[in-house]
mmCIF file of C-alpha atoms and ligand atoms in Angstrom:
data_model
loop_
_atom_site.group_PDB
_atom_site.id
_atom_site.type_symbol
_atom_site.label_atom_id
_atom_site.label_comp_id
_atom_site.label_asym_id
_atom_site.label_seq_id
_atom_site.Cartn_x
_atom_site.Cartn_y
_atom_site.Cartn_z
ATOM 1 C CA UNK N 12 -11.144 35.906 -17.263
ATOM 2 C CA UNK N 13 -8.019 36.041 -15.568
ATOM 3 C CA UNK N 14 -7.230 36.721 -11.953
ATOM 4 C CA UNK N 15 -4.553 38.951 -10.819
ATOM 5 C CA UNK N 16 -2.874 38.853 -7.311
ATOM 6 C CA UNK N 17 -0.749 41.563 -7.306
ATOM 7 C CA UNK N 18 -0.872 45.328 -6.963
ATOM 8 C CA UNK N 19 2.252 46.545 -9.506
ATOM 9 C CA UNK N 20 0.587 43.777 -12.359
ATOM 10 C CA UNK N 21 -2.557 45.385 -11.707
ATOM 11 C CA UNK N 22 -1.771 48.736 -12.427
ATOM 12 C CA UNK N 23 -0.053 47.589 -15.118
ATOM 13 C CA UNK N 24 -2.494 45.845 -17.089
ATOM 14 C CA UNK N 25 -4.414 49.042 -16.519
ATOM 15 C CA UNK N 26 -2.321 51.408 -18.412
ATOM 16 C CA UNK N 27 -2.905 49.393 -21.006
ATOM 17 C CA UNK N 28 -6.568 49.249 -20.889
ATOM 18 C CA UNK N 29 -7.243 53.236 -19.549
ATOM 19 C CA UNK N 30 -10.110 54.265 -20.486
ATOM 20 C CA UNK N 31 -12.196 51.951 -21.373
ATOM 21 C CA UNK N 32 -12.379 49.871 -17.816
ATOM 22 C CA UNK N 33 -15.017 49.481 -15.346
ATOM 23 C CA UNK N 34 -14.916 48.757 -11.917
ATOM 24 C CA UNK N 35 -16.916 46.840 -9.351
ATOM 25 C CA UNK N 36 -15.483 46.597 -6.139
ATOM 26 C CA UNK N 37 -16.899 44.039 -3.282
ATOM 27 C CA UNK N 38 -15.642 42.017 -0.840
ATOM 28 C CA UNK N 39 -16.681 38.508 -2.540
ATOM 29 C CA UNK N 40 -18.888 36.278 -1.309
ATOM 30 C CA UNK N 41 -20.515 37.318 -4.595
ATOM 31 C CA UNK N 42 -24.251 36.993 -4.985
ATOM 32 C CA UNK N 43 -26.638 38.165 -7.483
ATOM 33 C CA UNK N 44 -26.872 41.962 -6.322
ATOM 34 C CA UNK N 45 -23.115 42.101 -6.964
ATOM 35 C CA UNK N 46 -23.402 40.198 -10.105
ATOM 36 C CA UNK N 47 -26.224 42.533 -11.130
ATOM 37 C CA UNK N 48 -23.206 45.546 -10.881
ATOM 38 C CA UNK N 49 -20.925 43.467 -13.512
ATOM 39 C CA UNK N 50 -23.710 43.183 -15.660
ATOM 40 C CA UNK N 51 -24.361 46.477 -16.040
ATOM 41 C CA UNK N 52 -20.663 46.771 -15.686
ATOM 42 C CA UNK N 53 -20.338 44.941 -18.853
ATOM 43 C CA UNK N 54 -22.535 47.332 -20.787
ATOM 44 C CA UNK N 55 -20.512 50.231 -19.729
ATOM 45 C CA UNK N 56 -17.132 49.616 -20.698
ATOM 46 C CA UNK N 57 -15.029 46.907 -22.829
ATOM 47 C CA UNK N 58 -13.337 45.960 -19.555
ATOM 48 C CA UNK N 59 -14.538 44.400 -16.922
ATOM 49 C CA UNK N 60 -12.707 44.572 -13.419
ATOM 50 C CA UNK N 61 -13.818 42.970 -10.078
ATOM 51 C CA UNK N 62 -12.121 43.115 -6.772
ATOM 52 C CA UNK N 63 -12.707 41.006 -4.335
ATOM 53 C CA UNK N 64 -11.153 41.950 -1.004
ATOM 54 C CA UNK N 65 -12.192 41.907 2.381
ATOM 55 C CA UNK N 66 -10.422 45.384 3.421
ATOM 56 C CA UNK N 67 -9.499 45.031 6.801
ATOM 57 C CA UNK N 68 -9.246 48.912 7.338
ATOM 58 C CA UNK N 69 -13.291 49.394 7.436
ATOM 59 C CA UNK N 70 -13.579 46.823 9.962
ATOM 60 C CA UNK N 71 -13.798 48.161 14.055
ATOM 61 C CA UNK N 72 -11.756 45.657 16.120
ATOM 62 C CA UNK N 73 -14.978 43.917 17.250
ATOM 63 C CA UNK N 74 -16.214 43.488 14.194
ATOM 64 C CA UNK N 75 -16.810 40.043 12.010
ATOM 65 C CA UNK N 76 -13.907 40.587 9.806
ATOM 66 C CA UNK N 77 -12.447 37.381 11.069
ATOM 67 C CA UNK N 78 -15.843 35.598 10.832
ATOM 68 C CA UNK N 79 -16.702 37.469 7.139
ATOM 69 C CA UNK N 80 -17.485 34.992 4.991
ATOM 70 C CA UNK N 81 -15.084 33.500 1.524
ATOM 71 C CA UNK N 82 -15.052 31.727 -0.699
ATOM 72 C CA UNK N 83 -13.032 32.291 -3.442
ATOM 73 C CA UNK N 84 -14.121 29.529 -5.917
ATOM 74 C CA UNK N 85 -17.317 30.259 -5.923
ATOM 75 C CA UNK N 86 -16.583 33.635 -6.189
ATOM 76 C CA UNK N 87 -15.116 32.184 -9.599
ATOM 77 C CA UNK N 88 -17.789 31.101 -11.381
ATOM 78 C CA UNK N 89 -20.141 33.842 -10.080
ATOM 79 C CA UNK N 90 -17.842 36.436 -11.932
ATOM 80 C CA UNK N 91 -17.096 33.864 -15.248
ATOM 81 C CA UNK N 92 -20.905 34.086 -15.362
ATOM 82 C CA UNK N 93 -21.762 37.661 -15.494
ATOM 83 C CA UNK N 94 -18.573 38.518 -18.396
ATOM 84 C CA UNK N 95 -15.960 39.852 -16.191
ATOM 85 C CA UNK N 96 -12.574 40.070 -17.485
ATOM 86 C CA UNK N 97 -10.347 40.722 -14.377
ATOM 87 C CA UNK N 98 -10.719 39.327 -11.389
ATOM 88 C CA UNK N 99 -8.544 41.537 -9.134
ATOM 89 C CA UNK N 100 -7.653 39.875 -5.104
ATOM 90 C CA UNK N 101 -5.083 41.825 -3.229
ATOM 91 C CA UNK N 102 -3.460 40.098 -0.471
ATOM 92 C CA UNK N 103 -3.356 42.799 2.368
ATOM 93 C CA UNK N 104 0.298 42.782 2.612
ATOM 94 C CA UNK N 105 0.453 44.036 -1.119
ATOM 95 C CA UNK N 106 -2.428 46.739 -0.205
ATOM 96 C CA UNK N 107 -1.154 47.734 3.285
ATOM 97 C CA UNK N 108 2.432 47.095 3.488
ATOM 98 C CA UNK N 109 4.738 47.501 6.502
ATOM 99 C CA UNK N 110 5.204 51.271 6.912
ATOM 100 C CA UNK N 111 1.680 52.710 5.174
ATOM 101 C CA UNK N 112 0.301 55.334 7.320
ATOM 102 C CA UNK N 113 -1.829 56.872 4.725
ATOM 103 C CA UNK N 114 -5.802 57.193 4.752
ATOM 104 C CA UNK N 115 -8.142 59.134 2.982
ATOM 105 C CA UNK N 116 -11.414 60.577 4.895
ATOM 106 C CA UNK N 117 -14.994 62.290 3.742
ATOM 107 C CA UNK N 118 -16.352 64.407 7.268
ATOM 108 C CA UNK N 119 -19.908 65.483 7.817
ATOM 109 C CA UNK N 120 -21.582 63.167 5.695
ATOM 110 C CA UNK N 121 -19.498 59.788 7.184
ATOM 111 C CA UNK N 122 -20.952 61.390 11.137
ATOM 112 C CA UNK N 123 -23.815 60.059 10.456
ATOM 113 C CA UNK N 124 -25.930 56.600 10.076
ATOM 114 C CA UNK N 125 -23.576 53.941 10.164
ATOM 115 C CA UNK N 126 -20.236 56.154 10.644
ATOM 116 C CA UNK N 127 -21.976 56.858 14.396
ATOM 117 C CA UNK N 128 -21.823 53.640 15.314
ATOM 118 C CA UNK N 129 -19.140 52.526 13.317
ATOM 119 C CA UNK N 130 -16.168 54.730 13.939
ATOM 120 C CA UNK N 131 -13.667 54.801 11.571
ATOM 121 C CA UNK N 132 -15.518 52.538 9.045
ATOM 122 C CA UNK N 133 -15.762 55.260 6.167
ATOM 123 C CA UNK N 134 -12.444 56.283 6.564
ATOM 124 C CA UNK N 135 -11.082 52.738 5.570
ATOM 125 C CA UNK N 136 -14.089 52.254 2.920
ATOM 126 C CA UNK N 137 -12.611 55.425 1.209
ATOM 127 C CA UNK N 138 -8.959 54.476 1.836
ATOM 128 C CA UNK N 139 -9.552 51.391 -0.190
ATOM 129 C CA UNK N 140 -11.843 53.036 -2.923
ATOM 130 C CA UNK N 141 -9.449 55.171 -3.633
ATOM 131 C CA UNK N 142 -6.179 52.835 -3.874
ATOM 132 C CA UNK N 143 -8.528 50.412 -6.202
ATOM 133 C CA UNK N 144 -9.033 53.723 -8.379
ATOM 134 C CA UNK N 145 -5.162 54.787 -8.799
ATOM 135 C CA UNK N 146 -4.833 50.744 -9.493
ATOM 136 C CA UNK N 147 -7.376 49.938 -11.784
ATOM 137 C CA UNK N 148 -8.011 53.648 -12.868
ATOM 138 C CA UNK N 149 -11.880 52.825 -14.224
ATOM 139 C CA UNK N 150 -13.163 55.437 -16.409
ATOM 140 C CA UNK N 151 -16.505 53.806 -14.892
ATOM 141 C CA UNK N 152 -17.549 52.201 -10.648
ATOM 142 C CA UNK N 153 -20.081 50.621 -9.890
ATOM 143 C CA UNK N 154 -22.081 50.807 -6.277
ATOM 144 C CA UNK N 155 -25.066 49.114 -5.066
ATOM 145 C CA UNK N 156 -27.795 51.709 -3.285
ATOM 146 C CA UNK N 157 -28.021 48.535 -0.885
ATOM 147 C CA UNK N 158 -24.707 50.636 1.157
ATOM 148 C CA UNK N 159 -26.542 53.872 0.126
ATOM 149 C CA UNK N 160 -24.255 55.882 2.850
ATOM 150 C CA UNK N 161 -21.213 54.228 1.921
ATOM 151 C CA UNK N 162 -22.503 55.481 -1.978
ATOM 152 C CA UNK N 163 -23.062 59.400 -0.887
ATOM 153 C CA UNK N 164 -19.554 59.282 0.605
ATOM 154 C CA UNK N 165 -18.118 58.128 -2.410
ATOM 155 C CA UNK N 166 -19.787 60.475 -4.333
ATOM 156 C CA UNK N 167 -18.737 62.952 -1.790
ATOM 157 C CA UNK N 168 -15.343 61.496 -2.014
ATOM 158 C CA UNK N 169 -14.741 62.065 -6.057
ATOM 159 C CA UNK N 170 -16.285 65.412 -6.306
ATOM 160 C CA UNK N 171 -14.091 66.364 -3.455
ATOM 161 C CA UNK N 172 -10.947 64.994 -4.272
ATOM 162 C CA UNK N 173 -11.076 65.768 -8.594
ATOM 163 C CA UNK N 174 -11.455 61.891 -9.483
ATOM 164 C CA UNK N 175 -11.573 61.172 -12.834
ATOM 165 C CA UNK N 176 -14.474 58.466 -12.226
ATOM 166 C CA UNK N 177 -18.161 57.980 -13.534
ATOM 167 C CA UNK N 178 -19.933 56.285 -10.389
ATOM 168 C CA UNK N 179 -23.238 54.881 -10.854
ATOM 169 C CA UNK N 180 -25.567 53.260 -8.524
ATOM 170 C CA UNK N 181 -27.604 50.139 -8.593
ATOM 171 C CA UNK N 182 -31.344 49.165 -7.101
ATOM 172 C CA UNK N 183 -30.861 46.907 -4.260
ATOM 173 C CA UNK N 184 -31.335 42.939 -5.343
ATOM 174 C CA UNK N 185 -33.504 41.585 -2.762
ATOM 175 C CA UNK N 186 -34.213 37.639 -1.813
ATOM 176 C CA UNK N 187 -38.265 36.992 -3.460
ATOM 177 C CA UNK N 188 -39.581 37.234 0.382
ATOM 178 C CA UNK N 189 -38.283 40.969 0.439
ATOM 179 C CA UNK N 190 -34.846 40.063 2.365
ATOM 180 C CA UNK N 191 -31.376 42.428 0.694
ATOM 181 C CA UNK N 192 -29.055 40.204 -0.500
ATOM 182 C CA UNK N 193 -25.851 40.110 1.609
ATOM 183 C CA UNK N 194 -22.917 38.323 1.859
ATOM 184 C CA UNK N 195 -23.750 38.108 5.699
ATOM 185 C CA UNK N 196 -27.050 36.449 5.567
ATOM 186 C CA UNK N 197 -25.004 33.630 4.749
ATOM 187 C CA UNK N 198 -24.095 33.990 8.862
ATOM 188 C CA UNK N 199 -28.189 33.203 9.326
ATOM 189 C CA UNK N 200 -29.406 30.126 10.860
ATOM 190 C CA UNK N 201 -33.146 29.279 9.530
ATOM 191 C CA UNK N 202 -35.033 31.231 12.855
ATOM 192 C CA UNK N 203 -33.038 34.207 11.927
ATOM 193 C CA UNK N 204 -32.779 34.442 8.643
ATOM 194 C CA UNK N 205 -36.868 34.670 9.592
ATOM 195 C CA UNK N 206 -36.526 37.569 11.734
ATOM 196 C CA UNK N 207 -34.071 39.101 9.476
ATOM 197 C CA UNK N 208 -37.606 39.997 7.150
ATOM 198 C CA UNK N 209 -38.308 42.643 9.753
ATOM 199 C CA UNK N 210 -36.139 44.782 7.828
ATOM 200 C CA UNK N 211 -37.478 44.697 4.720
ATOM 201 C CA UNK N 212 -40.980 44.491 6.411
ATOM 202 C CA UNK N 213 -40.845 48.125 8.638
ATOM 203 C CA UNK N 214 -39.950 49.556 5.105
ATOM 204 C CA UNK N 215 -42.681 48.703 3.392
ATOM 205 C CA UNK N 216 -44.733 49.855 5.879
ATOM 206 C CA UNK N 217 -43.687 53.088 6.341
ATOM 207 C CA UNK N 218 -43.732 53.382 2.256
ATOM 208 C CA UNK N 219 -47.321 52.194 3.228
ATOM 209 C CA UNK N 220 -47.868 54.815 5.519
ATOM 210 C CA UNK N 221 -46.444 57.245 3.572
ATOM 211 C CA UNK N 222 -48.611 56.208 0.547
ATOM 212 C CA UNK N 223 -51.162 56.433 2.325
ATOM 213 C CA UNK N 224 -50.890 60.274 2.712
ATOM 214 C CA UNK N 225 -48.709 60.564 6.896
ATOM 215 C CA UNK N 226 -45.749 62.650 6.448
ATOM 216 C CA UNK N 227 -45.285 63.174 10.003
ATOM 217 C CA UNK N 228 -41.839 61.419 10.317
ATOM 218 C CA UNK N 229 -41.847 60.582 14.458
ATOM 219 C CA UNK N 230 -45.618 58.242 12.970
ATOM 220 C CA UNK N 231 -44.216 56.922 9.823
ATOM 221 C CA UNK N 232 -40.903 55.823 12.671
ATOM 222 C CA UNK N 233 -43.611 54.423 15.070
ATOM 223 C CA UNK N 234 -44.743 52.280 12.502
ATOM 224 C CA UNK N 235 -41.321 50.902 10.585
ATOM 225 C CA UNK N 236 -40.241 50.390 14.693
ATOM 226 C CA UNK N 237 -42.977 48.183 15.213
ATOM 227 C CA UNK N 238 -42.033 45.715 12.439
ATOM 228 C CA UNK N 239 -38.117 45.227 14.363
ATOM 229 C CA UNK N 240 -39.364 45.331 17.678
ATOM 230 C CA UNK N 241 -41.583 42.297 17.241
ATOM 231 C CA UNK N 242 -39.183 40.737 16.485
ATOM 232 C CA UNK N 243 -36.833 39.004 19.090
ATOM 233 C CA UNK N 244 -33.575 38.257 17.791
ATOM 234 C CA UNK N 245 -33.595 41.485 16.242
ATOM 235 C CA UNK N 246 -31.832 44.878 17.911
ATOM 236 C CA UNK N 247 -31.526 47.591 16.393
ATOM 237 C CA UNK N 248 -28.798 50.039 15.695
ATOM 238 C CA UNK N 249 -30.603 53.009 13.956
ATOM 239 C CA UNK N 250 -33.970 53.802 11.735
ATOM 240 C CA UNK N 251 -33.398 56.829 11.041
ATOM 241 C CA UNK N 252 -35.521 59.232 7.850
ATOM 242 C CA UNK N 253 -33.193 61.259 6.772
ATOM 243 C CA UNK N 254 -32.418 63.795 3.485
ATOM 244 C CA UNK N 255 -30.900 61.956 1.010
ATOM 245 C CA UNK N 256 -28.390 64.425 0.313
ATOM 246 C CA UNK N 257 -26.867 65.541 3.410
ATOM 247 C CA UNK N 258 -28.247 62.795 5.096
ATOM 248 C CA UNK N 259 -29.698 64.790 8.294
ATOM 249 C CA UNK N 260 -32.368 64.319 10.474
ATOM 250 C CA UNK N 261 -36.123 65.217 9.046
ATOM 251 C CA UNK N 262 -39.258 65.980 10.958
ATOM 252 C CA UNK N 263 -41.467 65.819 7.443
ATOM 253 C CA UNK N 264 -41.286 63.252 4.946
ATOM 254 C CA UNK N 265 -41.257 63.349 1.116
ATOM 255 C CA UNK N 266 -40.766 61.568 -2.051
ATOM 256 C CA UNK N 267 -36.907 61.827 -1.785
ATOM 257 C CA UNK N 268 -36.224 61.378 2.229
ATOM 258 C CA UNK N 269 -33.928 58.406 3.144
ATOM 259 C CA UNK N 270 -35.166 55.484 5.321
ATOM 260 C CA UNK N 271 -32.313 53.802 6.370
ATOM 261 C CA UNK N 272 -31.866 51.260 9.181
ATOM 262 C CA UNK N 273 -29.538 48.571 10.721
ATOM 263 C CA UNK N 274 -30.714 45.967 12.858
ATOM 264 C CA UNK N 275 -28.879 43.797 14.316
ATOM 265 C CA UNK N 276 -30.323 40.058 14.004
ATOM 266 C CA UNK N 277 -27.915 37.034 15.667
ATOM 267 C CA UNK N 278 -24.643 37.122 14.581
ATOM 268 C CA UNK N 279 -24.874 40.074 12.048
ATOM 269 C CA UNK N 280 -25.046 43.142 11.600
ATOM 270 C CA UNK N 281 -27.708 43.968 9.019
ATOM 271 C CA UNK N 282 -28.333 46.894 6.811
ATOM 272 C CA UNK N 283 -31.641 47.952 4.225
ATOM 273 C CA UNK N 284 -33.018 51.612 3.475
ATOM 274 C CA UNK N 285 -35.185 52.853 1.033
ATOM 275 C CA UNK N 286 -36.344 56.330 -0.931
ATOM 276 C CA UNK N 287 -39.841 56.494 0.391
ATOM 277 C CA UNK N 288 -40.709 57.948 -3.192
ATOM 278 C CA UNK N 289 -39.201 55.271 -5.453
ATOM 279 C CA UNK N 290 -40.896 51.768 -6.313
HETATM 280 P P1 AMP U 389 -19.508 44.107 -0.949
HETATM 281 O O1 AMP U 389 -19.041 42.697 -0.751
HETATM 282 O O2 AMP U 389 -21.007 43.919 0.634
HETATM 283 O O3 AMP U 389 -18.834 45.397 -0.201
HETATM 284 O O4 AMP U 389 -20.586 44.736 -1.777
HETATM 285 C C1 AMP U 389 -20.441 45.182 -2.921
HETATM 286 C C2 AMP U 389 -21.110 46.298 -3.782
HETATM 287 O O5 AMP U 389 -22.408 45.585 -3.915
HETATM 288 C C3 AMP U 389 -21.102 47.557 -3.136
HETATM 289 O O6 AMP U 389 -21.044 48.589 -3.499
HETATM 290 C C4 AMP U 389 -22.187 46.888 -2.372
HETATM 291 O O7 AMP U 389 -23.541 48.620 -2.554
HETATM 292 C C5 AMP U 389 -23.243 46.432 -3.705
HETATM 293 N N1 AMP U 389 -24.219 45.413 -3.236
HETATM 294 C C6 AMP U 389 -24.401 44.020 -2.035
HETATM 295 N N2 AMP U 389 -25.196 43.383 -1.945
HETATM 296 C C7 AMP U 389 -26.030 44.472 -2.701
HETATM 297 C C8 AMP U 389 -27.013 44.557 -3.010
HETATM 298 N N3 AMP U 389 -28.412 43.348 -2.477
HETATM 299 N N4 AMP U 389 -28.233 44.686 -3.962
HETATM 300 C C9 AMP U 389 -27.519 45.758 -5.352
HETATM 301 N N5 AMP U 389 -26.307 45.963 -4.471
HETATM 302 C C10 AMP U 389 -25.229 45.162 -3.909
#
């Protein structure tokens, strides 16, 4: 496995391997969720590149850019164990040098859900992912459904801007007790970690009611919400039932309905989701 820090060097490498590269974009502090993307990437291309970059343009002014967990040595081991060929870990000053002034923005989809609570977030995400596509030149790029809206926004960007890359969405990897893996989980103390289970439990409650035949979103939402409200450290950002393609609100749920939620637990904002009809 090789480590590349320079953008120019990464691009030089990518030119030689063009057509055989799978990219897994990450912000590091790698866990089993990231590893599942790397393992799938390994099956889909001869060369697997993992980018590790805590992208400043996707963090708002009062968000956790400075406290975002980082551990390059650990990341190196996780990536190596997953069979990664290249870690691309650029410096912010190389990605956004003095004079930088170009951004890519997907409209519509980015005004909903996380886009509503994190203005500018997706503009930063699409900008950095577009840059990574131009630098790493992947034929395929893998993203987790944990960030369901991000995946939808990136698919839209790829279609609208004719990026020549296949986008693969991968299932959410969870802890044994249901908590979706996230680098941010490392910042929860034991009591907050316990209370963070309310996200997956609230999803389970809504699914159970859905499986029992309930279709009214108002009723499903109330059942899911009760689990969040029961935890003292949990502060709801949103809990929404949406069309999984447009991300627009629904009154009546069906098998394809997305349940997405964001909840602040202590110092971190956690997200989770499910499609009601999927396992
Ligand atoms: P991040 O480092 O949080 O930006 O995540 C990098 C990629 O890993 C994104 O495509 C995420 O959706 C994906 N990812 C993060 N957590 C999980 C998880 N628990 N299961 C599956 N994919 C994940």
